[in-house]
Coordinates of C-alpha atoms in Angstrom, one line a residue:
X469 CA 175.9 93.6 -16.3
X470 CA 177.6 96.1 -18.8
X471 CA 180.7 97.9 -17.3
X472 CA 181.3 101.5 -18.5
X473 CA 184.6 103.1 -18.5
X474 CA 183.2 106.6 -18.1
X475 CA 180.4 107.9 -15.7
X476 CA 179.1 111.4 -15.9
X477 CA 176.9 112.9 -13.2
X478 CA 174.3 115.3 -14.4
X479 CA 172.3 117.8 -12.4
X480 CA 169.0 118.4 -14.3
X481 CA 167.1 121.6 -14.1
X482 CA 164.4 123.0 -16.3
X483 CA 166.7 125.2 -18.6
X484 CA 170.2 123.8 -17.9
X485 CA 172.2 120.7 -17.4
X486 CA 175.4 120.7 -15.3
X487 CA 177.7 117.7 -16.1
X488 CA 180.6 116.4 -14.3
X489 CA 183.0 113.6 -15.6
X490 CA 184.3 111.5 -12.7
X491 CA 187.2 110.0 -14.6
X492 CA 188.4 113.4 -16.2
X493 CA 187.3 115.7 -13.4
X494 CA 185.8 118.0 -15.9
X495 CA 182.6 120.1 -15.7
X496 CA 180.3 121.3 -18.4
X497 CA 177.1 123.5 -18.3
X498 CA 174.9 123.4 -21.3
X499 CA 171.3 124.5 -22.1
X500 CA 168.6 121.8 -21.7
X501 CA 167.9 121.7 -25.5
X502 CA 169.1 120.6 -28.9
X503 CA 171.9 123.3 -28.9
X504 CA 173.1 122.1 -25.5
X505 CA 173.1 118.6 -26.7
X506 CA 175.4 119.4 -29.7
X507 CA 177.7 121.0 -27.2
X508 CA 177.7 117.9 -25.0
X509 CA 178.6 115.7 -28.0
X510 CA 181.5 118.0 -28.9
X511 CA 182.7 117.9 -25.2
X512 CA 182.6 114.1 -25.1
X513 CA 184.6 114.0 -28.3
X514 CA 187.2 116.3 -26.8
X515 CA 187.5 114.1 -23.8
X516 CA 187.9 111.0 -26.1
X517 CA 184.6 109.5 -24.6
X518 CA 183.0 107.0 -26.7
X519 CA 179.2 107.1 -26.6
X520 CA 178.8 103.3 -26.2
X521 CA 181.1 103.4 -23.2
X522 CA 179.7 106.1 -21.1
X523 CA 177.0 106.1 -18.5
X524 CA 174.9 109.2 -17.7
X525 CA 173.6 109.2 -14.2
X526 CA 171.0 111.9 -13.3
X527 CA 168.3 112.5 -10.5
X528 CA 164.8 111.4 -11.2
X529 CA 163.1 114.8 -11.5
X530 CA 159.8 113.5 -13.0
X531 CA 160.0 115.7 -16.2
X532 CA 162.9 118.0 -16.5
X533 CA 165.2 115.1 -17.8
X534 CA 162.8 114.0 -20.5
X535 CA 164.6 115.8 -23.3
X536 CA 168.0 114.5 -22.1
X537 CA 166.5 111.0 -22.0
X538 CA 165.1 111.5 -25.5
X539 CA 168.6 112.5 -26.8
X540 CA 170.3 109.5 -25.1
X541 CA 167.7 107.0 -26.6
X542 CA 168.2 108.5 -30.0
X543 CA 172.0 108.3 -29.7
X544 CA 172.0 104.9 -27.9
X545 CA 173.7 106.3 -24.8
X546 CA 173.1 104.4 -21.5
X547 CA 171.5 106.5 -18.7
X548 CA 170.4 105.8 -15.2
X549 CA 167.8 107.8 -13.2
X550 CA 168.3 107.7 -9.4
X551 CA 166.2 109.1 -6.7
X552 CA 167.4 112.3 -5.3
X553 CA 167.0 111.0 -1.8
X554 CA 169.3 108.0 -2.5
X555 CA 172.0 110.2 -3.7
X556 CA 171.6 112.7 -0.9
X557 CA 171.7 110.0 1.9
X558 CA 174.8 108.4 0.3
X559 CA 176.9 111.6 0.7
X560 CA 177.2 111.7 4.4
X561 CA 177.7 115.3 6.0
X562 CA 177.7 117.9 3.3
X563 CA 177.6 121.7 3.5
X564 CA 176.4 124.0 0.8
X565 CA 175.1 123.3 -2.7
X566 CA 174.8 124.7 -6.2
X567 CA 174.4 123.0 -9.6
X568 CA 178.1 122.4 -10.3
X569 CA 178.7 120.9 -6.8
X570 CA 175.6 118.7 -7.2
X571 CA 176.8 117.4 -10.7
X572 CA 180.1 116.5 -8.9
X573 CA 178.3 114.7 -6.2
X574 CA 176.1 112.8 -8.6
X575 CA 179.4 111.8 -10.5
X576 CA 180.9 110.7 -7.2
X577 CA 177.9 108.7 -6.4
X578 CA 178.1 107.0 -9.8
X579 CA 181.8 106.3 -9.3
X580 CA 181.1 104.6 -5.8
X581 CA 178.1 102.6 -7.0
X582 CA 179.5 101.7 -10.5
X583 CA 179.3 97.9 -9.7
X584 CA 175.4 98.1 -8.8
X585 CA 174.2 100.7 -11.3
X586 CA 172.1 99.4 -14.2
X587 CA 171.0 101.5 -17.1
X588 CA 167.4 102.6 -17.1
X589 CA 164.9 101.8 -19.9
X590 CA 163.7 104.2 -22.4
X591 CA 160.7 106.2 -21.1
X592 CA 157.4 105.1 -22.7
X593 CA 155.8 108.2 -24.0
X594 CA 152.3 106.8 -23.1
X595 CA 153.4 106.4 -19.5
X596 CA 154.7 109.9 -19.4
X597 CA 151.3 111.3 -20.7
X598 CA 149.6 109.0 -18.1
X599 CA 151.6 110.6 -15.3
X600 CA 150.9 114.0 -16.5
X601 CA 147.1 113.3 -16.7
X602 CA 147.2 111.8 -13.3
X603 CA 149.1 114.8 -11.8
X604 CA 146.6 117.2 -13.4
X605 CA 143.6 115.2 -12.0
X606 CA 145.1 115.3 -8.6
X607 CA 145.5 119.0 -8.8
X608 CA 141.9 119.5 -9.6
X609 CA 140.6 117.1 -6.9
X610 CA 142.7 118.9 -4.3
X611 CA 141.3 122.1 -5.6
X612 CA 137.9 121.0 -5.1
X613 CA 138.5 119.6 -1.6
X614 CA 139.7 123.2 -0.7
X615 CA 136.5 124.8 -2.4
X616 CA 134.2 122.4 -0.4
X617 CA 135.9 123.2 2.9
X618 CA 135.6 126.9 2.3
X619 CA 131.8 126.6 1.5
X620 CA 131.3 124.6 4.5
X621 CA 133.1 126.9 6.5
X622 CA 130.9 129.9 5.4
X623 CA 127.9 128.1 5.9
X624 CA 128.7 127.0 9.4
X625 CA 130.1 130.4 10.5
X626 CA 127.9 132.8 8.5
X627 CA 124.8 130.6 7.7
X628 CA 125.5 131.8 4.1
X629 CA 122.9 131.0 1.5
X630 CA 123.5 129.6 -1.9
X631 CA 123.2 133.2 -3.2
X632 CA 126.1 134.2 -1.2
X633 CA 129.0 135.5 -3.6
X634 CA 131.8 133.3 -2.2
X635 CA 129.5 130.2 -2.1
X636 CA 128.2 131.0 -5.7
X637 CA 131.7 131.4 -7.2
X638 CA 133.2 128.3 -5.5
X639 CA 130.2 126.2 -6.5
X640 CA 130.8 127.4 -10.1
X641 CA 134.4 126.3 -9.9
X642 CA 133.5 123.0 -8.3
X643 CA 131.2 122.2 -11.2
X644 CA 133.8 123.3 -13.7
X645 CA 136.5 121.2 -12.1
X646 CA 134.3 118.1 -12.1
X647 CA 133.8 118.5 -15.8
X648 CA 137.5 118.8 -16.3
X649 CA 138.1 115.7 -14.2
X650 CA 135.6 113.7 -16.3
X651 CA 137.5 114.8 -19.4
X652 CA 140.8 113.8 -17.9
X653 CA 139.5 110.3 -17.0
X654 CA 138.2 110.1 -20.6
X655 CA 141.6 110.9 -21.9
X656 CA 143.3 108.3 -19.7
X657 CA 140.8 105.8 -21.0
X658 CA 141.7 106.6 -24.6
X659 CA 145.4 106.5 -23.7
X660 CA 144.9 102.7 -22.5
X661 CA 142.7 101.8 -25.5
X662 CA 145.5 103.1 -27.9
X663 CA 148.0 100.7 -26.3
X664 CA 147.2 97.0 -26.1
X665 CA 149.9 96.2 -23.5
X666 CA 148.7 99.0 -21.2
X667 CA 145.0 98.2 -21.8
X668 CA 145.5 94.5 -21.0
X669 CA 147.1 95.2 -17.6
X670 CA 144.5 97.8 -16.8
X671 CA 141.8 95.3 -17.4
X672 CA 143.5 92.8 -15.3
X673 CA 143.9 95.3 -12.4
X674 CA 140.3 96.3 -12.5
X675 CA 139.3 92.7 -12.0
X676 CA 140.3 93.0 -8.5
X677 CA 137.8 94.2 -6.0
X678 CA 138.8 97.4 -4.5
X679 CA 140.9 98.4 -7.4
X680 CA 139.3 101.2 -9.5
X681 CA 140.4 103.4 -12.4
X682 CA 142.7 105.7 -10.4
X683 CA 144.5 103.0 -8.4
X684 CA 144.9 100.9 -11.6
X685 CA 146.2 103.9 -13.7
X686 CA 148.5 105.0 -10.9
X687 CA 150.0 101.5 -10.4
X688 CA 150.5 101.2 -14.3
X689 CA 152.2 104.7 -14.3
X690 CA 154.4 104.4 -11.2
X691 CA 155.6 100.7 -12.1
X692 CA 156.0 102.0 -15.8
X693 CA 153.6 99.2 -16.8
X694 CA 155.3 96.7 -14.3
X695 CA 158.7 97.1 -15.9
X696 CA 160.5 99.4 -13.2
X697 CA 159.0 97.2 -10.5
X698 CA 158.8 93.4 -11.0
X699 CA 158.7 92.5 -7.5
X700 CA 155.5 93.2 -5.5
X701 CA 157.2 93.5 -2.2
X702 CA 159.6 96.2 -3.5
X703 CA 156.7 98.2 -4.9
X704 CA 155.0 97.8 -1.5
X705 CA 157.9 99.3 0.1
X706 CA 158.0 102.1 -2.4
X707 CA 154.2 102.8 -1.6
X708 CA 155.0 102.6 2.2
X709 CA 152.8 99.6 3.3
X710 CA 155.7 97.3 4.6
X711 CA 156.4 97.5 8.2
X712 CA 160.1 97.5 9.2
X713 CA 161.7 96.4 12.5
X714 CA 163.1 99.1 14.8
X715 CA 165.3 97.5 17.4
X716 CA 168.8 98.0 18.8
X717 CA 170.6 95.9 21.4
X718 CA 168.6 95.1 24.5
X719 CA 167.3 98.7 25.2
X720 CA 165.4 99.6 22.1
X721 CA 162.6 97.3 21.2
X722 CA 160.3 99.4 19.1
X723 CA 157.2 97.9 17.3
X724 CA 157.4 97.2 13.6
X725 CA 156.2 100.3 11.6
X726 CA 156.1 101.5 8.1
X727 CA 158.7 104.0 6.9
X728 CA 158.0 107.6 6.2
X729 CA 160.2 107.3 3.1
X730 CA 157.5 106.4 0.7
X731 CA 155.2 107.6 -2.1
X732 CA 152.5 109.3 0.0
X733 CA 150.3 109.8 -2.9
X734 CA 150.2 106.0 -3.9
X735 CA 149.7 105.3 -0.1
X736 CA 146.7 107.5 0.0
X737 CA 144.9 106.1 -3.0
X738 CA 145.7 102.5 -1.8
X739 CA 144.0 103.5 1.5
X740 CA 140.7 104.0 -0.4
X741 CA 141.1 100.8 -2.3
X742 CA 141.7 98.8 0.8
X743 CA 138.5 100.5 2.5
X744 CA 136.5 99.4 -0.6
X745 CA 138.0 96.0 -0.6
X746 CA 137.0 95.3 3.0
X747 CA 133.5 96.3 2.1
X748 CA 133.0 94.4 -1.2
X749 CA 135.4 91.5 -1.1
X750 CA 134.3 88.8 1.2
X751 CA 137.8 87.3 1.9
X752 CA 139.1 90.8 2.9
X753 CA 136.0 91.5 5.0
X754 CA 136.3 88.2 6.9
X755 CA 140.0 88.9 7.4
X756 CA 139.3 92.4 8.8
X757 CA 136.6 91.1 11.0
X758 CA 138.7 88.3 12.5
X759 CA 141.5 90.7 13.6
X760 CA 139.5 93.8 14.5
X761 CA 139.7 92.9 18.2
X762 CA 143.3 92.0 18.1
X763 CA 144.9 94.7 15.9
X764 CA 144.5 98.4 15.4
X765 CA 142.3 99.2 12.3
X766 CA 145.2 101.0 10.6
X767 CA 147.3 97.9 10.8
X768 CA 144.5 95.9 9.2
X769 CA 144.1 98.5 6.5
X770 CA 147.7 98.4 5.9
X771 CA 147.8 94.6 5.7
X772 CA 144.9 94.8 3.1
X773 CA 146.8 97.3 0.9
X774 CA 149.7 94.9 0.9
X775 CA 147.4 92.0 -0.1
X776 CA 146.0 94.2 -2.9
X777 CA 149.5 94.9 -4.3
X778 CA 150.2 91.3 -4.4
X779 CA 147.1 90.5 -6.2
X780 CA 147.9 93.2 -8.8
X781 CA 151.3 91.9 -9.6
X782 CA 150.1 88.3 -9.6
X783 CA 147.3 89.0 -12.2
X784 CA 149.7 90.9 -14.3
X785 CA 152.3 88.1 -14.1
X786 CA 149.8 85.3 -14.9
X787 CA 148.0 87.4 -17.6
X788 CA 144.7 86.2 -16.1
X789 CA 141.7 88.1 -14.6
X790 CA 141.4 87.8 -10.8
X791 CA 139.3 84.8 -9.7
X792 CA 137.7 85.1 -6.2
X793 CA 138.7 81.7 -4.9
X794 CA 137.0 82.5 -1.5
X795 CA 133.7 82.0 -3.2
X796 CA 134.8 78.8 -5.0
X797 CA 135.9 77.2 -1.7
X798 CA 132.9 78.6 0.4

C-alpha cells in the first residue's frame, strides 16, 4: 500500500470545496470548477506539497465530487471517497458544524486512518451515466405510485369516474411517465451495448432466475461493475441482507437481525427479485417450502436475497452463464 506524506480533507458541496491540510493545519476554500482547481494547485505549491505525494480524502456525495475526481484523474492525484456515515461515526461526540469544520474533521479522519486508507479508482463515466438513469427511473416510478394512490383514493371516497378532472390529469401523467420509463430503459440498454465489459456482466446477471433488468443494472452500478465490491458478503452487508448478532454478557441475548445501516433502495429491489426467484426457480421454491413452517417468511426472503447475491458474484467471477444444477441433479 502506498504511503502519502500529505493528506487533505475535503468537504464537497455543489459550488464550493473546503480543504484542510492535516500536516500544515491550513485551510482553503475554492470554487468547484476549473478556476478553483487552479487556485488549489497554487496552494499546494505554496505548501511544498508534491502531487504524487498527497491523498485527497472526501465524502462520497454521489455527484458533487465528480469534477474534482476528473481533475485528480487528469493530474494523477490520488483520492479516496469515504462514506459520510463512516466519517461521522468515527468522530465521537461533536457539536456544531460548518464547511470549514467539516473539512478539518475529514482531514483528522484521514490522519487517523492513514494506514488503512486506499486510493479510489477513477470513476467510469458509463457507470456514472447508469446511476443517473437509474435515479431518474426511480423518481418516475415513485411519482407513478403516488398518482395511482391518489386515483384509487378518489375512486374509493368519491366514486370518481374516469371523466373526473383529477383522475383524468393523473392518468395522463401516468401514461406520460410510463413512456419516459421505457425511454430510460432503452437508454440503459444502449449504454450496456456500447461497453463490452458492462454488457458481458449484464448478460451474466440476467441468466439468474429472479434477476431482471433493474436488479442487474443496479448491481453493476453500485458495485461499479464489480470493482468497488469484489466480495459477495461485503456487498450483501451493504445491501442490508446479512444478519448480525446482538448479545452482551448474560443479560442481552437478542436474535440475529439485519442492520438498518444499509442501502435501502438495493434491498427493496432485491426483495422483488427474491419473490420472483421463489416463484420461478425450483431450488429456491423448494428451499422456501421446506422452511416455511420453521422460519418467518421475511427471514426466508432475506436468505434468498443473499443466495441471489452469491450467484451474481459467482457468475461474474467465473465469466459463465448461470446453470440450474438443481434440474441437472433432479
